[in-house]
Amino acid sequence: MSSKYSKIGLKAGLEIHQQLDTREKLFCSCEPKLFKGEPGFTFIRRLRPTQSELGQVDSAALFEFHKETRILYEANSESACLVEMDEEPPHDLNREAVEICLVASLMMEAEPVDEIHVMRKTVIDGSNTTGFQRTCVVALNGEIDIKGKKVSIQQVSLEEDAARKTGKDGQLIRYRIDRLGIPLIEVTTAPVIYSPEEAEETAFAIGRILRATRRVRRGLGTIRQDVNVSIRDGALIEIKGVQELELVSKVVENEVQRQLTLLEIGEELKKRGVKEADLAEDFVDVTPVFRNTKCKVLAKAIEQNKPVLAVRMRGFAGLLKRELAEGMRFGSELAGIARFWGRVGGIFHTDEMPAYGVTEEELNQLGKLLNKEPMDAVVFVADKPENANDALKAVVERARVALRGVPEETRAANPDGTTMYMRPRPGAARMYPETDVPPIQVTKEYVDELGSRLPELPEQLMKRLMKDYRLNQKLAKQILDSEYLDLFECLAGETKVSSTVIAVTLTETLKALRRDGVNVDAVTDEQFRGMFGLIDSGKTAKESIPEILSWLAGHEEASAKEALKSLGLGMMSRKELEDLVDDVIEKNSEFVELRGKGAFGPLMGIVMKKARGRVKAKLVSEILKERLEDITD
Ligand SMILES: [Zn+2]
């Protein structure tokens, strides 16, 4: 496997971001908690970087700026104050967050810096009300062991999380600032990862160490991975926002495949004799072709007086539909670029035609207007002239780059492990000092003291889970890789429910429920404790766990007791059970007559099925035996 990747010169690096579980935010005393429902207040800003900042903004950022986007920020008073609104300077750096970062750094054998300096990193997409993100390096030059290989950790930083995007209407973007300012640790590896599997193992190992601090937040979106991937003759591609560790290897694999196919396409174009000069910005208004079209998108655009602009792609026939990697086509790359630079909804191209109601006849006319030859493709788009023009310009530019191979860019990860064009890759990080926050000294005494009481490392934890709770190795590892280590230890300590049942619930059961679309992240520790308390005291059986959790996930404030009541999963009384047994015997009287005491097994099965989760098997067996004896004696 790895020889395949070393042959093509794969190099990958990771940036792992994990929210820290602090009482307050990084630069103010607000509660680090996301809110649901309507915001308490909103405010609108237009981003206008000052002159001094403009000098450090690259073309991509400038482009964003020129789009004249307005931002609607949503907030409530528990999770945001004047600091998040950028109406008040930041307070001092949160010491609790600094300490967690230092502890994690020491666990990765990184060397803490002498003095922590807060810096500003320009961010211009509106995700920070200030136009920059505050970040500081906490430690450097660590390493972790991945199956005997040392993977070096370049740096460990502490950063403020950004606001979260909640919507977009045209030129107005909505962001919620409850997340803004939540402390994040950022762990950056060197680009020394040489296979997709190694990338995933490294991501898991770092995740395990961060969780072993016992001071990180859990739930979807609390850990996010960025992956950098390059291959020889390809380009360095930055992939943002891989939300699950399990997806890391797939994302790397897809990116390698994407770059290899792009290189093939470049070769193919050269073979076809295509030159950059063949790809010209000659856009033709082809609106008349589609005057009576059955294609809904085009018809609607034309009705709104938007023209259909088209461009000939010399020598590209068949290449636009080529699959770059599983689920990603070259045509979608062009569409992504067109969406970003032209603000259009998407593009049409002849490789996917006839389709969408566009007829053969319309395609013939289109071809004639553009002097299309058999080896050419045509891309067309319907939008405002300015947008359509920008979109096609970007498409042509991207097509020219295809002759040279793979362009550097920033891509966004999709939940299925594919990626899509996000924006051009910014230049080197633009940083300047945050003068509002004084630096923090990190003394040798403090570091030594933290070093003397480091939490257990993942390997030690694993051994202890197997020994203290008698978990098998697989289950111990699953608990370590889950976000429920603390809760597991708490539940195993305070109830007499079997540790294995608790561990299976917190790993496999939750995973299965999540797959079925249950929002298990919404279930609180209190609700878990309530549920296991009921099992512990015999008020319900472990078989009802999935149903109770599904119910709790949809009832935020409710208790496990209420779940039990609502689901009718409380234990049956002896009387109820006796009635059920009698009923089952009566319905199967012929069978009982025939088999006598031998009917016990099958009847036991029927009763258990009917009373699933509401009885103890021992009691059923007791009553059933009694009854059968009465009858057959
Ligand atoms: Zn605040």
XYZ file of C-alpha atoms and ligand atoms in Angstrom:
634
model
C 0.000 0.000 0.000
C 2.473 2.590 1.178
C 4.875 1.815 -1.692
C 2.150 2.911 -4.103
C 2.016 6.245 -2.287
C 5.768 6.658 -1.921
C 6.093 6.137 -5.688
C 3.906 9.167 -6.332
C 5.517 11.187 -3.557
C 2.521 11.650 -1.269
C 3.101 14.029 1.624
C 0.352 14.968 4.028
C 0.118 17.109 7.127
C -2.684 17.630 9.606
C -4.089 20.533 11.562
C -6.362 19.301 14.321
C -8.642 21.837 15.993
C -10.403 20.883 19.188
C -12.609 23.045 21.413
C -11.469 23.167 25.020
C -13.877 22.646 27.875
C -13.318 25.867 29.795
C -15.743 27.746 32.028
C -15.334 30.952 30.022
C -14.390 32.029 26.523
C -10.828 32.881 25.502
C -10.988 36.677 25.848
C -14.134 37.345 27.897
C -16.310 35.804 30.596
C -19.134 34.639 28.355
C -20.329 31.082 28.603
C -18.950 28.907 25.781
C -22.377 27.595 24.817
C -24.266 27.527 21.531
C -27.888 28.614 21.576
C -30.866 27.342 19.623
C -33.924 29.176 18.388
C -34.279 32.885 17.807
C -31.364 35.217 18.605
C -31.774 37.748 21.434
C -30.304 40.505 19.252
C -28.706 41.011 15.838
C -26.464 43.604 14.206
C -25.229 44.213 10.678
C -21.653 44.989 9.599
C -19.908 45.530 6.342
C -16.299 44.443 6.412
C -13.925 47.282 5.657
C -10.311 46.457 6.393
C -8.276 49.558 7.314
C -5.459 50.734 5.087
C -2.744 49.107 7.164
C -4.534 45.789 7.081
C -5.191 46.033 3.355
C -1.490 45.877 2.674
C -1.459 42.400 4.126
C -4.524 41.075 2.447
C -3.983 38.927 -0.607
C -5.980 38.988 -3.804
C -8.447 36.391 -2.616
C -9.229 38.405 0.467
C -9.516 41.589 -1.577
C -11.912 39.836 -3.838
C -14.098 38.904 -0.901
C -13.981 42.503 0.202
C -15.042 43.798 -3.199
C -18.062 41.616 -3.161
C -19.566 44.149 -0.748
C -20.988 41.455 1.378
C -22.939 42.485 4.440
C -22.952 40.341 7.523
C -25.874 39.855 9.878
C -24.596 38.715 13.244
C -26.967 36.845 15.563
C -26.343 36.679 19.286
C -27.832 36.264 22.728
C -26.628 37.795 25.956
C -25.470 34.574 27.659
C -23.033 33.614 24.925
C -21.856 37.022 23.676
C -20.898 40.424 25.067
C -19.268 43.606 23.769
C -15.998 41.710 23.181
C -17.536 39.383 20.585
C -19.270 42.416 19.045
C -15.874 44.133 18.771
C -17.207 47.059 20.818
C -14.819 46.409 23.700
C -11.151 45.309 23.737
C -10.452 41.654 24.542
C -9.832 40.794 28.204
C -6.713 38.931 29.311
C -6.001 35.522 27.871
C -7.990 32.767 29.619
C -5.479 31.033 31.964
C -7.492 27.854 32.151
C -7.272 27.490 28.356
C -3.530 28.204 28.434
C -3.064 25.493 31.024
C -4.999 22.865 29.039
C -2.886 23.724 25.977
C 0.326 23.404 27.950
C -0.747 20.057 29.386
C -1.621 18.717 25.925
C 1.698 20.070 24.595
C 3.679 18.278 27.285
C 1.760 15.067 26.552
C 3.025 15.404 22.961
C 6.549 16.177 24.175
C 6.440 19.689 22.726
C 8.506 22.487 24.288
C 6.439 25.344 25.718
C 7.478 28.843 24.627
C 8.856 31.251 27.275
C 6.282 33.875 26.553
C 2.884 33.580 24.898
C 2.165 36.415 22.470
C -1.307 36.861 21.054
C -1.276 37.603 17.331
C -3.940 38.656 14.845
C -4.429 36.577 11.709
C -6.397 38.316 8.965
C -9.746 36.670 8.267
C -11.999 38.407 5.871
C -14.977 36.127 5.285
C -16.961 37.709 8.129
C -16.540 34.767 10.499
C -14.833 37.143 12.957
C -16.426 40.478 13.790
C -12.953 42.022 14.044
C -11.722 40.909 10.625
C -9.022 38.790 12.246
C -8.644 35.717 14.399
C -6.591 35.861 17.594
C -4.078 33.068 17.923
C -0.950 32.304 19.924
C 1.781 29.701 19.770
C 2.016 27.767 23.037
C 4.594 25.079 22.262
C 6.873 23.835 19.493
C 8.653 20.701 18.248
C 6.742 17.835 19.764
C 6.394 14.306 18.541
C 4.011 11.409 18.816
C 4.515 7.747 18.118
C 2.516 6.199 15.281
C 3.193 2.468 15.133
C 6.870 2.944 15.878
C 7.334 6.000 13.649
C 7.843 9.424 15.187
C 5.509 11.982 13.636
C 6.693 15.449 14.505
C 4.313 18.046 15.845
C 5.415 21.421 14.478
C 3.433 23.535 16.850
C 0.604 23.716 19.320
C -1.444 26.912 19.296
C -4.341 28.365 21.199
C -6.937 30.192 19.114
C -10.396 31.679 19.324
C -13.061 29.772 17.412
C -14.894 31.691 14.684
C -18.572 32.567 14.419
C -20.665 29.901 12.742
C -22.395 30.498 9.449
C -26.141 29.964 9.672
C -27.311 31.147 6.268
C -26.940 33.319 3.208
C -29.455 35.427 1.271
C -27.781 36.950 -1.755
C -25.240 39.470 -0.504
C -26.216 39.035 3.135
C -24.490 36.311 5.157
C -25.734 35.294 8.594
C -23.317 34.297 11.325
C -24.011 33.307 14.912
C -21.395 34.666 17.316
C -22.080 32.254 20.177
C -19.182 30.104 18.922
C -16.889 33.096 18.413
C -14.228 33.148 21.131
C -14.578 29.543 22.335
C -10.998 28.384 23.013
C -9.548 25.997 20.445
C -6.311 24.082 20.571
C -4.653 23.695 17.179
C -2.133 20.886 16.713
C -0.085 21.062 13.507
C 1.974 18.111 12.289
C 4.893 18.373 9.893
C 4.107 17.147 6.350
C 5.675 13.779 7.149
C 2.657 11.539 6.684
C 3.070 9.234 3.697
C -0.149 7.268 3.320
C -3.899 7.779 3.852
C -3.920 5.175 6.659
C -1.075 6.928 8.437
C -2.967 10.220 8.178
C -5.970 8.673 9.847
C -3.913 6.934 12.542
C -2.181 10.220 13.312
C -5.483 12.077 13.518
C -6.839 9.449 15.916
C -3.682 9.491 18.032
C -3.818 13.271 18.420
C -7.533 13.113 19.172
C -6.889 10.515 21.870
C -4.205 12.639 23.525
C -6.445 15.715 23.498
C -9.302 13.777 25.062
C -6.924 12.253 27.597
C -6.491 15.770 29.049
C -10.151 15.262 30.109
C -10.717 18.928 29.375
C -12.053 19.115 25.821
C -15.612 19.579 24.581
C -17.594 16.873 22.831
C -20.209 16.739 20.093
C -20.359 17.315 16.362
C -18.230 20.266 15.290
C -16.117 20.384 18.458
C -13.209 18.715 16.640
C -12.303 19.674 13.079
C -9.440 18.544 10.905
C -7.710 20.344 8.072
C -5.558 18.163 5.852
C -2.750 19.294 3.539
C -2.009 16.939 0.674
C 0.564 17.070 -2.094
C 2.018 14.579 -4.574
C 5.052 14.907 -6.826
C 4.173 16.995 -9.938
C 0.849 17.818 -8.291
C 0.138 20.741 -5.971
C -0.235 21.498 -2.298
C -3.949 21.362 -1.545
C -5.439 22.455 1.728
C -8.666 20.662 2.659
C -10.739 22.366 5.338
C -13.234 21.059 7.815
C -13.089 17.262 7.871
C -15.563 16.705 10.695
C -14.938 13.071 11.508
C -11.663 11.342 12.179
C -12.924 8.284 10.287
C -13.004 10.362 7.103
C -9.362 11.483 7.110
C -7.955 8.552 5.139
C -10.750 8.704 2.582
C -10.219 12.431 2.061
C -6.475 11.918 1.500
C -7.099 8.988 -0.836
C -9.616 10.987 -2.868
C -7.264 13.942 -3.112
C -4.394 11.778 -4.369
C -6.687 10.257 -6.972
C -8.020 13.687 -7.963
C -4.527 15.050 -8.547
C -3.442 11.955 -10.510
C -6.459 12.244 -12.800
C -5.879 15.984 -13.289
C -2.323 15.172 -14.382
C -3.712 12.597 -16.822
C -6.138 15.164 -18.200
C -3.214 17.552 -18.729
C -1.367 14.871 -20.709
C -4.459 14.050 -22.708
C -4.961 17.715 -23.646
C -1.354 17.958 -24.805
C -1.862 14.842 -26.929
C -4.908 16.489 -28.439
C -2.700 19.422 -29.337
C -4.564 21.958 -27.175
C -2.625 25.182 -26.452
C -3.394 27.869 -23.895
C -4.120 30.283 -26.731
C -6.888 27.945 -27.933
C -8.808 28.692 -24.785
C -10.017 32.210 -25.358
C -12.458 34.417 -23.514
C -14.776 34.554 -26.498
C -18.180 34.426 -24.932
C -21.178 34.095 -27.198
C -24.695 35.112 -26.246
C -26.713 31.998 -27.154
C -29.986 33.101 -25.583
C -31.924 32.808 -28.927
C -31.116 29.070 -29.073
C -33.058 28.526 -25.864
C -36.038 30.846 -26.481
C -38.500 27.933 -26.378
C -36.463 25.555 -24.279
C -37.960 22.836 -22.080
C -35.052 23.230 -19.671
C -36.584 24.780 -16.549
C -33.447 26.496 -15.255
C -32.679 28.142 -18.594
C -36.315 29.062 -19.254
C -36.624 30.711 -15.868
C -33.398 32.689 -16.331
C -34.440 33.896 -19.789
C -37.836 34.912 -18.408
C -35.949 37.091 -15.893
C -34.030 38.679 -18.786
C -30.796 36.927 -17.934
C -28.760 35.956 -21.008
C -27.263 32.517 -21.671
C -23.538 32.934 -22.321
C -21.425 30.148 -23.787
C -17.767 29.450 -24.412
C -16.072 26.829 -26.564
C -13.578 24.586 -24.781
C -11.171 23.503 -27.491
C -10.276 19.808 -27.181
C -12.212 19.200 -23.938
C -14.881 16.799 -25.271
C -15.362 13.927 -22.826
C -13.018 15.380 -20.216
C -15.677 17.317 -18.315
C -17.538 14.155 -17.437
C -14.369 12.323 -16.466
C -14.400 11.163 -12.861
C -11.404 12.581 -10.990
C -12.016 10.553 -7.880
C -15.082 8.747 -6.597
C -18.017 11.149 -6.804
C -15.976 14.079 -8.191
C -15.929 15.073 -11.859
C -13.888 17.657 -13.732
C -17.163 19.377 -14.673
C -17.965 19.871 -10.977
C -14.544 21.471 -10.461
C -15.422 24.029 -13.131
C -18.848 24.529 -11.566
C -17.264 25.180 -8.161
C -14.927 27.782 -9.639
C -17.808 29.418 -11.525
C -19.908 29.566 -8.366
C -17.127 31.210 -6.395
C -15.899 33.778 -8.934
C -19.158 34.390 -10.775
C -21.650 33.963 -7.909
C -23.737 31.805 -10.285
C -25.811 28.796 -9.263
C -23.937 26.413 -11.551
C -22.955 25.710 -15.154
C -24.104 23.471 -18.021
C -21.699 21.626 -20.276
C -22.103 19.516 -23.405
C -20.507 16.413 -21.855
C -23.662 15.948 -19.784
C -26.031 16.621 -22.695
C -28.665 16.042 -23.856
C -30.202 16.301 -20.394
C -32.178 18.650 -18.154
C -34.664 19.249 -20.997
C -32.005 20.546 -23.422
C -32.611 18.896 -26.804
C -30.318 17.535 -29.530
C -31.636 20.262 -31.833
C -30.699 23.022 -29.370
C -27.255 21.471 -28.984
C -26.755 21.474 -32.754
C -27.613 25.165 -32.948
C -25.392 25.898 -29.977
C -22.511 24.018 -31.644
C -22.939 25.959 -34.877
C -22.920 29.331 -33.130
C -19.656 28.411 -31.389
C -17.987 26.635 -34.338
C -17.765 23.572 -32.129
C -15.810 20.635 -33.553
C -16.246 17.023 -32.421
C -13.366 17.150 -29.922
C -14.607 20.404 -28.335
C -16.931 20.914 -25.407
C -19.131 23.916 -24.685
C -19.811 25.395 -21.265
C -22.807 27.682 -20.823
C -24.355 29.579 -17.978
C -27.465 31.696 -17.528
C -27.228 34.631 -15.152
C -26.855 38.397 -14.972
C -24.381 39.424 -17.725
C -21.719 40.446 -15.214
C -21.980 37.219 -13.211
C -22.143 34.982 -16.269
C -19.114 36.770 -17.661
C -17.105 36.367 -14.446
C -18.107 32.722 -14.216
C -16.986 31.896 -17.758
C -13.748 33.836 -17.333
C -12.948 31.701 -14.303
C -13.875 28.541 -16.220
C -11.552 29.438 -19.106
C -8.722 30.306 -16.745
C -9.191 26.990 -14.934
C -9.208 25.148 -18.273
C -5.877 26.767 -19.189
C -4.409 25.662 -15.874
C -5.582 22.117 -16.672
C -2.891 22.008 -19.374
C -0.241 22.534 -16.715
C -1.674 20.128 -14.148
C -3.002 20.808 -10.663
C -3.612 24.329 -9.311
C -2.977 25.093 -5.639
C -6.246 25.799 -3.891
C -8.226 25.510 -0.686
C -10.990 22.922 -0.778
C -13.833 22.120 1.592
C -14.541 18.597 2.818
C -18.018 17.144 2.301
C -19.557 14.720 4.823
C -19.044 11.808 2.382
C -15.271 12.270 2.072
C -15.360 14.091 -1.270
C -14.182 17.696 -1.481
C -15.137 20.778 -3.447
C -13.463 23.985 -4.550
C -13.597 26.572 -1.772
C -11.248 29.418 -2.737
C -7.719 30.135 -3.963
C -4.987 29.299 -1.503
C -4.019 32.362 0.509
C -0.372 33.362 0.773
C 1.631 32.819 3.955
C -0.357 33.570 7.105
C -0.598 37.292 7.635
C 0.034 37.905 11.291
C 0.534 40.995 13.363
C 0.631 41.508 17.112
C -2.558 41.907 19.166
C -1.587 44.903 21.279
C -4.731 44.761 23.427
C -3.686 41.546 25.158
C -0.508 41.479 27.277
C 1.863 38.532 26.776
C 1.945 35.749 29.359
C 5.185 34.427 30.870
C 5.520 30.675 30.975
C 8.001 29.983 33.775
C 10.064 26.829 34.059
C 8.586 26.232 37.540
C 5.033 26.314 36.161
C 5.899 23.927 33.324
C 7.686 21.551 35.718
C 4.744 21.633 38.056
C 2.294 20.823 35.211
C 4.681 18.133 34.006
C 4.674 16.496 37.420
C 0.909 15.939 37.343
C 0.135 15.114 33.729
C -3.000 13.083 33.085
C -2.607 9.451 32.072
C -1.470 8.994 28.483
C -3.779 7.037 26.134
C -1.697 3.812 26.420
C -1.900 3.917 30.214
C -5.600 4.702 30.102
C -6.210 1.774 27.819
C -4.472 -0.644 30.184
C -6.391 0.714 33.132
C -9.770 0.459 31.364
C -9.066 -3.209 30.648
C -7.908 -3.923 34.166
C -10.290 -1.852 36.315
C -13.439 -2.336 34.283
C -12.613 -5.685 32.690
C -13.313 -4.350 29.218
C -11.885 -6.306 26.324
C -9.237 -4.562 24.245
C -11.594 -3.664 21.410
C -14.122 -2.043 23.730
C -11.422 -0.213 25.710
C -10.069 1.233 22.475
C -13.538 2.243 21.343
C -14.127 4.076 24.615
C -10.786 5.821 24.216
C -11.712 6.881 20.687
C -15.177 7.977 21.751
C -15.987 11.266 23.419
C -17.427 9.503 26.450
C -14.420 8.416 28.504
C -15.303 10.636 31.461
C -18.949 9.704 31.372
C -18.050 6.009 31.140
C -15.916 6.181 34.263
C -18.571 8.158 36.081
C -21.370 5.694 35.200
C -19.258 2.629 35.876
C -18.405 4.106 39.268
C -21.843 5.180 40.437
C -23.972 2.221 39.259
C -23.755 -1.543 39.502
C -24.680 -1.907 35.826
C -22.069 -4.001 34.023
C -19.179 -1.895 32.678
C -19.405 -3.729 29.393
C -23.073 -2.771 28.981
C -22.180 0.866 29.687
C -19.245 0.807 27.287
C -21.263 -0.835 24.509
C -24.023 1.754 24.996
C -21.586 4.682 24.758
C -19.897 3.319 21.636
C -21.780 0.835 19.461
C -25.334 1.745 20.477
C -24.719 5.472 20.001
C -23.026 4.836 16.670
C -25.970 2.770 15.430
C -28.479 5.384 16.611
C -26.475 8.151 14.949
C -26.523 6.193 11.716
C -30.305 6.018 12.010
C -30.398 9.795 12.221
C -30.919 10.127 15.986
C -29.242 13.288 17.310
C -27.434 11.495 20.140
C -25.192 14.529 20.734
C -28.232 16.168 22.324
C -28.383 13.596 25.137
C -26.822 15.128 28.243
C -24.674 13.461 30.900
C -27.565 13.951 33.332
C -29.923 12.052 31.049
C -27.410 9.215 30.651
C -26.970 9.043 34.413
C -30.733 9.018 34.920
C -31.154 6.178 32.458
C -28.454 3.981 33.982
C -29.841 4.797 37.421
C -33.196 3.322 36.358
C -31.520 0.197 35.020
C -29.452 -0.068 38.181
C -32.528 0.036 40.386
C -34.417 -2.487 38.247
C -37.023 0.013 36.993
C -36.236 -0.918 33.415
C -34.051 -3.398 31.562
C -30.970 -2.826 29.473
C -32.912 -3.863 26.369
C -34.782 -0.561 26.460
C -31.606 1.558 26.171
C -31.879 2.351 22.433
C -35.514 3.407 22.737
C -34.892 5.565 25.791
C -31.911 7.293 24.139
C -33.862 7.969 20.943
C -36.620 9.517 22.982
C -34.248 11.617 25.113
C -32.455 12.907 22.001
C -35.715 14.519 20.967
C -36.709 15.768 24.438
C -34.008 18.090 25.622
C -35.232 19.018 29.078
C -36.876 15.707 29.945
C -35.628 13.103 32.404
C -35.026 9.402 31.831
C -37.974 8.706 34.145
C -40.259 10.653 31.842
C -38.864 8.725 28.877
C -39.742 5.464 30.589
C -43.261 6.643 31.341
C -43.881 8.005 27.883
C -42.545 4.879 26.172
C -44.338 2.484 28.509
C -41.038 0.785 29.211
C -41.358 0.610 32.990
C -40.952 -2.850 34.498
C -44.121 -4.930 34.517
C -45.600 -5.741 37.886
C -45.782 -9.396 38.918
C -49.510 -9.335 38.362
C -49.168 -7.901 34.836
C -46.582 -10.504 34.013
C -48.719 -13.344 35.367
C -51.620 -12.164 33.216
C -49.362 -12.071 30.170
C -48.086 -15.595 30.850
C -51.631 -16.895 31.301
C -52.658 -15.267 28.062
C -49.766 -16.825 26.136
C -50.498 -20.267 27.578
C -54.159 -19.979 26.680
C -53.433 -18.957 23.098
C -51.092 -21.931 22.741
C -53.126 -24.452 24.722
C -52.966 -27.201 22.085
C -49.231 -26.923 21.915
C -48.974 -27.072 25.698
C -51.171 -30.157 25.803
C -48.996 -31.839 23.217
C -45.597 -30.968 24.634
C -46.274 -30.650 28.336
C -43.301 -29.232 30.195
C -41.409 -29.318 26.896
C -43.427 -26.259 25.854
C -41.361 -24.159 28.245
C -38.622 -23.036 25.806
C -40.826 -21.807 22.973
C -43.311 -20.108 25.353
C -40.471 -18.408 27.209
C -39.404 -16.964 23.871
C -42.870 -15.647 23.125
C -43.293 -13.992 26.527
C -39.829 -12.407 26.448
C -40.538 -10.993 23.033
C -43.834 -9.476 24.153
C -42.378 -8.043 27.349
C -39.024 -7.033 25.899
C -37.179 -4.612 28.125
C -39.877 -4.677 30.801
C -39.174 -7.901 32.652
C -36.301 -9.871 34.086
C -35.911 -13.226 32.355
C -35.532 -14.941 35.712
C -38.983 -13.891 36.870
C -40.613 -14.939 33.600
C -39.007 -18.345 33.850
C -40.167 -18.719 37.445
C -43.799 -17.882 36.707
C -43.935 -19.867 33.493
C -42.513 -22.980 35.192
C -45.059 -22.674 37.997
C -47.964 -22.403 35.576
C -46.824 -25.276 33.393
C -46.428 -27.467 36.456
C -49.981 -26.607 37.570
C -51.374 -27.533 34.197
C -49.432 -30.693 33.479
C -49.485 -32.202 36.958
Zn -18.130 37.769 25.646
